[in-house]
Coordinates of C-alpha atoms and ligand atoms in Angstrom, one line a residue:
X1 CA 0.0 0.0 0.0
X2 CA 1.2 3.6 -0.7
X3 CA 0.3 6.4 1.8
X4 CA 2.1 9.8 0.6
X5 CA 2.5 12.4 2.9
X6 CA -0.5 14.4 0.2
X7 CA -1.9 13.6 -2.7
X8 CA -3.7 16.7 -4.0
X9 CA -4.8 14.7 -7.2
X10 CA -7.9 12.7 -5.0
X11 CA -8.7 16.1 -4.0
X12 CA -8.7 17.7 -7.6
X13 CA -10.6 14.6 -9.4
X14 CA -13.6 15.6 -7.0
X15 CA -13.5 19.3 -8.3
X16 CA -12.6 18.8 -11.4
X17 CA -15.2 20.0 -13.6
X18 CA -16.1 23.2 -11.7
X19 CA -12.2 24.1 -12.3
X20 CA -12.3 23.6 -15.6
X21 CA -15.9 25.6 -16.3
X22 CA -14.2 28.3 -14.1
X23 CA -11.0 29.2 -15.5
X24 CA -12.2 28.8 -19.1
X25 CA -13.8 31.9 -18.0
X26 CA -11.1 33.2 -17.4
X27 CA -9.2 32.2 -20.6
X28 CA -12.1 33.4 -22.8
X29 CA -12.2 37.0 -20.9
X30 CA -8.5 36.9 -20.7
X31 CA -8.2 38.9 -17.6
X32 CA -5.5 37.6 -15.6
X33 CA -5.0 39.6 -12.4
X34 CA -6.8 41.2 -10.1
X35 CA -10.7 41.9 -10.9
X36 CA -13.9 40.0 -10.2
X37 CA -12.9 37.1 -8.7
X38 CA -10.4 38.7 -6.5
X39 CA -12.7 40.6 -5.4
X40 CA -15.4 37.9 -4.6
X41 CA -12.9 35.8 -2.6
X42 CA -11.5 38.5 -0.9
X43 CA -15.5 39.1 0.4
X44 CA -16.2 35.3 0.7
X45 CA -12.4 34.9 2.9
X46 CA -13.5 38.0 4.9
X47 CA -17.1 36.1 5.8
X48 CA -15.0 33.1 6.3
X49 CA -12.6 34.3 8.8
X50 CA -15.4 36.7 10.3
X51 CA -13.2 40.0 9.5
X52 CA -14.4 43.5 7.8
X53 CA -11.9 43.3 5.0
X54 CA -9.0 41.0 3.2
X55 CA -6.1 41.7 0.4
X56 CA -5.2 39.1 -1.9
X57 CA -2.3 38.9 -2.7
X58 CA 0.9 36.6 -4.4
X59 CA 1.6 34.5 -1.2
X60 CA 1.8 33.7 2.3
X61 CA 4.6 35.3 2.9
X62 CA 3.8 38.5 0.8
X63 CA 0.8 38.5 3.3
X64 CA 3.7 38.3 5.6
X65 CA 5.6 41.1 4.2
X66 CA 2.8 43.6 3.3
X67 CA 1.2 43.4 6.9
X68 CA 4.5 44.5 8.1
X69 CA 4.7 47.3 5.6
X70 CA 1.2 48.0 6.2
X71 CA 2.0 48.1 10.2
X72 CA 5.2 50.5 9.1
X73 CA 7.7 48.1 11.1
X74 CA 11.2 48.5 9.2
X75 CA 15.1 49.5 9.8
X76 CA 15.9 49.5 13.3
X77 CA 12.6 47.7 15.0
X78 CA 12.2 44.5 16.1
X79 CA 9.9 41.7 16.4
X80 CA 8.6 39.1 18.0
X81 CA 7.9 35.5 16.9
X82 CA 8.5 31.7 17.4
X83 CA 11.6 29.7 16.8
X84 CA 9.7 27.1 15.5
X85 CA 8.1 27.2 12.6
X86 CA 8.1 27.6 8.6
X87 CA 11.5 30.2 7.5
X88 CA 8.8 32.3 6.2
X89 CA 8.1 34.1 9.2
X90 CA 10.9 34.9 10.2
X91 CA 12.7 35.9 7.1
X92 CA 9.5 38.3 6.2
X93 CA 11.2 40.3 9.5
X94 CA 14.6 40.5 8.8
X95 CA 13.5 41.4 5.0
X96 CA 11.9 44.5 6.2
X97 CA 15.2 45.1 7.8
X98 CA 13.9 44.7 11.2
X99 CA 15.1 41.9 13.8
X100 CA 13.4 38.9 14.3
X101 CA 13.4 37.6 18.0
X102 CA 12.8 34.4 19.2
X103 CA 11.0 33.3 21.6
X104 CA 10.7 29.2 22.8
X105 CA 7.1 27.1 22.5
X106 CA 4.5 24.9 24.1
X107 CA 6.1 21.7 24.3
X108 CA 2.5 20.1 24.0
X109 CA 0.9 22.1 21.5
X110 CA 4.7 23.8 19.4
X111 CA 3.0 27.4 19.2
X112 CA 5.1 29.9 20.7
X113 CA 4.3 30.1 24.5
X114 CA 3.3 33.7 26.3
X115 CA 5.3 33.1 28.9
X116 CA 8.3 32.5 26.6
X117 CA 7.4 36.0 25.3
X118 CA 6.7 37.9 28.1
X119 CA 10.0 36.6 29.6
X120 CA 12.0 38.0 27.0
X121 CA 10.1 41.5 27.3
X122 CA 10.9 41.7 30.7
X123 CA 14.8 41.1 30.5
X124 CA 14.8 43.8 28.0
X125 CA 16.3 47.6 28.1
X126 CA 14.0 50.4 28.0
X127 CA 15.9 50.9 24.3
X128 CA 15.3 47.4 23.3
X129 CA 11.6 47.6 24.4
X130 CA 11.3 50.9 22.7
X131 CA 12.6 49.2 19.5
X132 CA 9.6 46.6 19.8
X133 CA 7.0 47.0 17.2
X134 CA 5.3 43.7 16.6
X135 CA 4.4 40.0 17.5
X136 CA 4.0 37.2 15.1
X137 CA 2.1 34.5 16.8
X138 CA 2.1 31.2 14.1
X139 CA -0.6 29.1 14.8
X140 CA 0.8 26.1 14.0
X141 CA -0.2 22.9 12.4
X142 CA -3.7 24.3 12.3
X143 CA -4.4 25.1 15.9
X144 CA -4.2 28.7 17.5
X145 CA -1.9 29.9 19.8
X146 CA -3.2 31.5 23.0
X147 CA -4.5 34.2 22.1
X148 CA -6.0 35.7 25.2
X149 CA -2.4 35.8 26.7
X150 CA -0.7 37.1 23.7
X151 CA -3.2 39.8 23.2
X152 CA -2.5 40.8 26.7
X153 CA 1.0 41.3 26.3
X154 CA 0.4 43.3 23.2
X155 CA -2.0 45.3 24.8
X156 CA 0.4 45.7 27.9
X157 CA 3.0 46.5 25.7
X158 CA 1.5 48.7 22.8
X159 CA 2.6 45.7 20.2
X160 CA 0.8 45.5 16.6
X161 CA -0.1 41.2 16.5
X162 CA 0.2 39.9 13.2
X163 CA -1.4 35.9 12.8
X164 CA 0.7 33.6 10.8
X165 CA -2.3 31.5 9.9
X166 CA -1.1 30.2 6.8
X167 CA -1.6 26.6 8.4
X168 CA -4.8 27.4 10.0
X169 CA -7.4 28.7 7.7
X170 CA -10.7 27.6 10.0
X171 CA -9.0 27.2 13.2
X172 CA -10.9 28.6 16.1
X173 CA -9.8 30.0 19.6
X174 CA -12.7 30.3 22.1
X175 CA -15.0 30.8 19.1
X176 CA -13.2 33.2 17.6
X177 CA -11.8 32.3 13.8
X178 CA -8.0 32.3 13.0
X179 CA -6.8 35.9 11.3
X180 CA -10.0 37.7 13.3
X181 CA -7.9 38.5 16.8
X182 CA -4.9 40.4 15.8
X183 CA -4.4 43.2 13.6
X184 CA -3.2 41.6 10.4
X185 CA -4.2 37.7 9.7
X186 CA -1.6 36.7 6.8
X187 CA -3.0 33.0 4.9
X188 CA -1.5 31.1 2.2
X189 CA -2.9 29.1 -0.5
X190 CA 0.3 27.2 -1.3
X191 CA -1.1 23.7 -2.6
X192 CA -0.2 22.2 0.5
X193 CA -2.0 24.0 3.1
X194 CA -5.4 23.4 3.5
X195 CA -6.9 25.9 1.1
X196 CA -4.6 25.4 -1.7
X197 CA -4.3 27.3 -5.0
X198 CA -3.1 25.7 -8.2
X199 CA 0.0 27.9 -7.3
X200 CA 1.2 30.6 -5.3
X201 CA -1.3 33.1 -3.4
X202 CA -2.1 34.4 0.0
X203 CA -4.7 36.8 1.6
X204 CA -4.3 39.5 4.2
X205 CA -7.2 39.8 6.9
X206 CA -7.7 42.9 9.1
X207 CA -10.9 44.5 10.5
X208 CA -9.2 47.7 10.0
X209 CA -10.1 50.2 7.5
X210 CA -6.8 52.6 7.6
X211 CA -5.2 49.2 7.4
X212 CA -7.3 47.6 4.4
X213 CA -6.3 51.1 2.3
X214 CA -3.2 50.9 2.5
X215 CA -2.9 47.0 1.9
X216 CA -4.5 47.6 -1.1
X217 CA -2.4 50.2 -2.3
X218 CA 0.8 49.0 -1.3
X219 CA -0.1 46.0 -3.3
X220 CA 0.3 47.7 -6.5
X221 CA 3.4 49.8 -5.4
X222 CA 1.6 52.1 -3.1
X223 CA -0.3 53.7 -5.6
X224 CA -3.8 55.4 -4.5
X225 CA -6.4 56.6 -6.4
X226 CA -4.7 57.9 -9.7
X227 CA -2.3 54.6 -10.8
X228 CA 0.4 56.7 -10.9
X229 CA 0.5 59.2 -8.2
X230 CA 2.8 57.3 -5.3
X231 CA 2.3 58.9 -1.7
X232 CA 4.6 55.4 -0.6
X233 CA 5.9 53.1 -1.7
X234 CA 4.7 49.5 -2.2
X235 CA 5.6 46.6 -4.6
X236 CA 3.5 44.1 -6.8
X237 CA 1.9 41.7 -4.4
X238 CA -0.7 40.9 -7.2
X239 CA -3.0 37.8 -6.5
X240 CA -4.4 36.1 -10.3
X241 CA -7.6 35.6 -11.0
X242 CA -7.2 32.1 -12.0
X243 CA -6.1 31.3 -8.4
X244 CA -9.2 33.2 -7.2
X245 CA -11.8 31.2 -9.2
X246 CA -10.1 28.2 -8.0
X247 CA -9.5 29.1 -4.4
X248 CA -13.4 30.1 -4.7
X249 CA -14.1 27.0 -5.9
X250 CA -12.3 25.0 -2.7
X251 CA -13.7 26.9 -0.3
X252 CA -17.2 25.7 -0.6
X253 CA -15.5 22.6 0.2
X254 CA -13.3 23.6 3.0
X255 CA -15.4 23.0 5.9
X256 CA -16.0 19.4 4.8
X257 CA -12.0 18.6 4.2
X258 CA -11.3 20.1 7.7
X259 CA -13.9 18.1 9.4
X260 CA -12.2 14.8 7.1
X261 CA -9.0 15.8 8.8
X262 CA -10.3 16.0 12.4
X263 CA -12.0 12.6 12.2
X264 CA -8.7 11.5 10.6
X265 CA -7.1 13.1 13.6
X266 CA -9.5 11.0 15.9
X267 CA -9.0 7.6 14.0
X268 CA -5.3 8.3 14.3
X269 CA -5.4 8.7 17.8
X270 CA -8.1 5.8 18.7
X271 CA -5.9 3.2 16.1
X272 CA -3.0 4.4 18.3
X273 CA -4.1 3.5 21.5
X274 CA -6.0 0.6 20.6
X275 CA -2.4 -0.6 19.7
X276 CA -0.6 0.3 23.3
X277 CA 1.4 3.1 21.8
X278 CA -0.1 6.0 23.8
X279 CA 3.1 6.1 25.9
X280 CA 5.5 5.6 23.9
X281 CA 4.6 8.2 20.9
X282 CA 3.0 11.8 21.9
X283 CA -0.2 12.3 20.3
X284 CA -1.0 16.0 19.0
X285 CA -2.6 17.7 22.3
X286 CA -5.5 19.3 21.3
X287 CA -5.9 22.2 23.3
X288 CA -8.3 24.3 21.1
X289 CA -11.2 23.7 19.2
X290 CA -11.3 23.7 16.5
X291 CA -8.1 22.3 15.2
X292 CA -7.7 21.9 11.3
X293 CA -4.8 19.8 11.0
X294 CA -2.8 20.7 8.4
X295 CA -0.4 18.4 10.1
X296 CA -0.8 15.8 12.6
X297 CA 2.4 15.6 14.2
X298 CA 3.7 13.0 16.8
X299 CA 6.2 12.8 18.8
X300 CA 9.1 9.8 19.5
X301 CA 11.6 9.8 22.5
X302 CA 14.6 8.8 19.9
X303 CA 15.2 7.1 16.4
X304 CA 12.4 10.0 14.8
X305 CA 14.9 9.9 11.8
X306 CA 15.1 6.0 11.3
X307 CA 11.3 6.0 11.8
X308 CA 11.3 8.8 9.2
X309 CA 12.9 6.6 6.7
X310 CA 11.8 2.8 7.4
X311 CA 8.2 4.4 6.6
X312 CA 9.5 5.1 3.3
X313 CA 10.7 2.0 2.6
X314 CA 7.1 1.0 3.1
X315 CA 5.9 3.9 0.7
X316 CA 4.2 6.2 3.7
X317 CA 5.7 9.4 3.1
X318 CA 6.1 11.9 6.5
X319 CA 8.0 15.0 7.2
X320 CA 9.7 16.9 9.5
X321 CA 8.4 20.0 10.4
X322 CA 11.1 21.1 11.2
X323 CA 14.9 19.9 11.1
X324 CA 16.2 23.4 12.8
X325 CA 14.6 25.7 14.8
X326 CA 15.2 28.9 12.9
X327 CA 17.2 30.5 16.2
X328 CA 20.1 28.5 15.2
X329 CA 19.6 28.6 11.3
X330 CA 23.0 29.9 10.3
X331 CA 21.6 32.7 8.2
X332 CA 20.5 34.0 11.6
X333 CA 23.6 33.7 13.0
X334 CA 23.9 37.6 13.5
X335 CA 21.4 37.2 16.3
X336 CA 24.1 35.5 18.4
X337 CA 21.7 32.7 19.6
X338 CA 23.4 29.6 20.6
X339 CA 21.9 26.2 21.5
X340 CA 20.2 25.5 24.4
X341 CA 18.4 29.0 24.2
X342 CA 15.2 27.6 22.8
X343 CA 15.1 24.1 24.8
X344 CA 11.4 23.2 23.6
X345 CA 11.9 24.2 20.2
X346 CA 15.0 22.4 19.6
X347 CA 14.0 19.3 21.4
X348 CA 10.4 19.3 19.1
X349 CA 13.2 19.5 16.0
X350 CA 14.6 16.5 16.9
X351 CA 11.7 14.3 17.9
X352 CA 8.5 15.1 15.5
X353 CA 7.4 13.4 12.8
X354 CA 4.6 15.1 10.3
X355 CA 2.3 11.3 9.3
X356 CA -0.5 11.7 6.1
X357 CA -3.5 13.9 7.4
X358 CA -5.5 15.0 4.4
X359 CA -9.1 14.6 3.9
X360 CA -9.2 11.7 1.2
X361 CA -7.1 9.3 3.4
X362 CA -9.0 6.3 3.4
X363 CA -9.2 4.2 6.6
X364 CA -7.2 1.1 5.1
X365 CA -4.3 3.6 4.9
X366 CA -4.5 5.0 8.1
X367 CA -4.2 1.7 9.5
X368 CA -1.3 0.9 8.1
X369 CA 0.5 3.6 8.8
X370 CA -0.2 3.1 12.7
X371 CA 0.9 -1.1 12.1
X372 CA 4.2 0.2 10.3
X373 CA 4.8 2.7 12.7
X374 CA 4.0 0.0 15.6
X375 CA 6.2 -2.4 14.0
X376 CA 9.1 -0.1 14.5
X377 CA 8.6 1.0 17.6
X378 CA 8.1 -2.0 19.5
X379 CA 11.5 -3.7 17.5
Ligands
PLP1 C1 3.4 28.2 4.2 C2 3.7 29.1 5.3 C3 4.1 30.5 5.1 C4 4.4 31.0 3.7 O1 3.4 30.8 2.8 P1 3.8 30.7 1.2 O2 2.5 30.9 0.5 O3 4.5 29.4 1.0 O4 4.7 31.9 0.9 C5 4.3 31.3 6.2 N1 4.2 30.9 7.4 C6 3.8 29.6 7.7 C7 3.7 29.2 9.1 C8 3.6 28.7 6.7 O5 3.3 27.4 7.0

């Protein structure tokens, strides 16, 4: 039996037709980007994620970049995010020429822990706390962060919040959805995440107004109003049209994949146990609901990277989310972290494993990847 890690053609034979009808639209009005169905997802996204407005634009981590451009953070500020998670967040911060910090995670759930934030603000100088601008919580793997906390310390600390939800589109925290609590929510409809594009795209969420004006104009180079009378400067952050019909498309589906990857979640967890190996491989906590699962990640005490590869010698493909935690990523090296810093991060780097999650898994599959997985274990 094969079980890859995601196998987006399942997905796409189910949708097939509606894609098709869709961007032959497209094709026959040869209108590539921008326009209508921008537009409608950027309404239908904005319902979604219960927000007044969102940007399209060219990626996740142009959603990234143009919330922090948007938010003004540049040249000598700094900013404050997790040491574990995709490069993307942090390279968006040093990009904008500002300094990323670090700050260590929930060992149960990986998302960057308030207390792991609110230490570092407190050992810093009035100078260094002067020169903080931002957070970047990252809800990772599809679950949120803890919000209530981190909003605190924002508040407490006059911070701008910017969601990384680019692995949570859906998630909830106390009710309310992923993107909706801070003051930017930055998504990304890389085919892997859970709304995936037929390419590269992203969306920008923020229920401000000042905010959504100058999204939008700093997505076409800052222009406003006449195309070209600059009053800043901005850069072409463009999303297609063809990935908007599409992405519209999927999202009248979302709700029912997520749900497929929660029960998957929940078979995962009961085939698990059924088998005795609830002690010796950590199961994903769930600590809010709702969790989407764009990764269900476990956790083994040693030999992760044997595991890694006798499961693909028996065609079940997983990943490691992630080899490094970025604190010790040598192109951060200028930060002067050394190891030992981030002990939960780094210790999550060595010992999780990323196992198949997506909706069209069938239930033959997801027992064999708990037998091989067994199998290895208990040699
Ligand atoms: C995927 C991802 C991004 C970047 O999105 P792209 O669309 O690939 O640019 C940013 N942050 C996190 C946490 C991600 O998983």
């Amino acid at each position: 039996m094969k079980v890859p890690l995601l196998d987006l053609k399942k997905q796409y034979i189910s949708i097939r037709d509606e894609v098709l009808k869709a961007t032959k639209q497209i094709y026959d009005k040869q209108q590539f980007v921008l326009g209508p169905e921008v537009e409608r997802l950027e309404k239908e996204i904005a319902d979604y994620c219960s927000v007044k407005h969102s940007v399209g634009v060219s990626s996740g981590t142009d959603a990234l970049i143009i919330a922090l451009m948007a938010a003004g953070i540049g040249q000598g500020d700094s900013v404050i995010t997790s040491a574990y998670t995709f490069f993307a967040t942090a390279g968006s911060i040093a990009r904008m020429g500002a300094k990323p910090i670090f700050a260590d995670i929930d060992s149960d759930t990986y998302n960057v822990s308030p207390e792991g934030i609110e230490n570092i603000i407190e050992k810093m100088t009035d100078a260094e706390l002067e020169n903080l601008k931002a957070v970047i919580p990252v809800h990772l793997f599809g679950q949120c962060c803890e919000m209530d906390s981190i909003l605190k310390i924002a508040n407490k600390y006059n911070l701008i919040v910017i969601e990384d939800a680019a692995q949570a589109i859906g998630a909830e925290y106390k009710g309310k959805r992923s993107g909706s609590m801070g003051d930017f929510g930055c998504f990304s409809f890389f085919p892997s995440k859970n709304l995936g594009a037929f390419g590269d795209g992203g969306i920008v969420t923020t229920n401000s107004d000042k905010m959504y004006d100058k999204l939008c104009a700093l997505r076409i180079h800052g222009a406003i109003g006449d195309r070209y009378d600059h009053q800043i400067i901005g850069g072409n952050f463009r999303l297609d049209a063809l990935q908007a019909a599409i992405v519209l498309i999927k999202l009248r589906y979302l709700d029912t994949w997520s749900n497929a990857r929660l029960s998957n979640a929940n078979k995962y967890r009961k085939l698990f146990i059924n088998a005795g190996m609830e002690d010796i491989i950590k199961l994903p906590v769930e600590r809010e609901n709702r969790h989407v699962y764009n990764q269900f990640v476990i956790r083994v005490k040693e030999k992760r990277d044997k595991l890694h590869l006798f499961l693909k010698d028996y065609s079940i493909g997983t990943q490691i989310y992630y080899p490094s935690p970025l604190h010790l990523l040598n192109c951060f090296s200028y930060l002067n972290y050394n190891k030992g810093d981030m002990s939960a991060a780094e210790s999550a780097s060595l010992n999780t494993l990323a196992l198949p999650i997506y909706p069209e898994l069938t239930y033959d599959q997801l027992e064999y990847v708990v037998d091989k997985i067994t199998e290895f274990l208990n040699k």
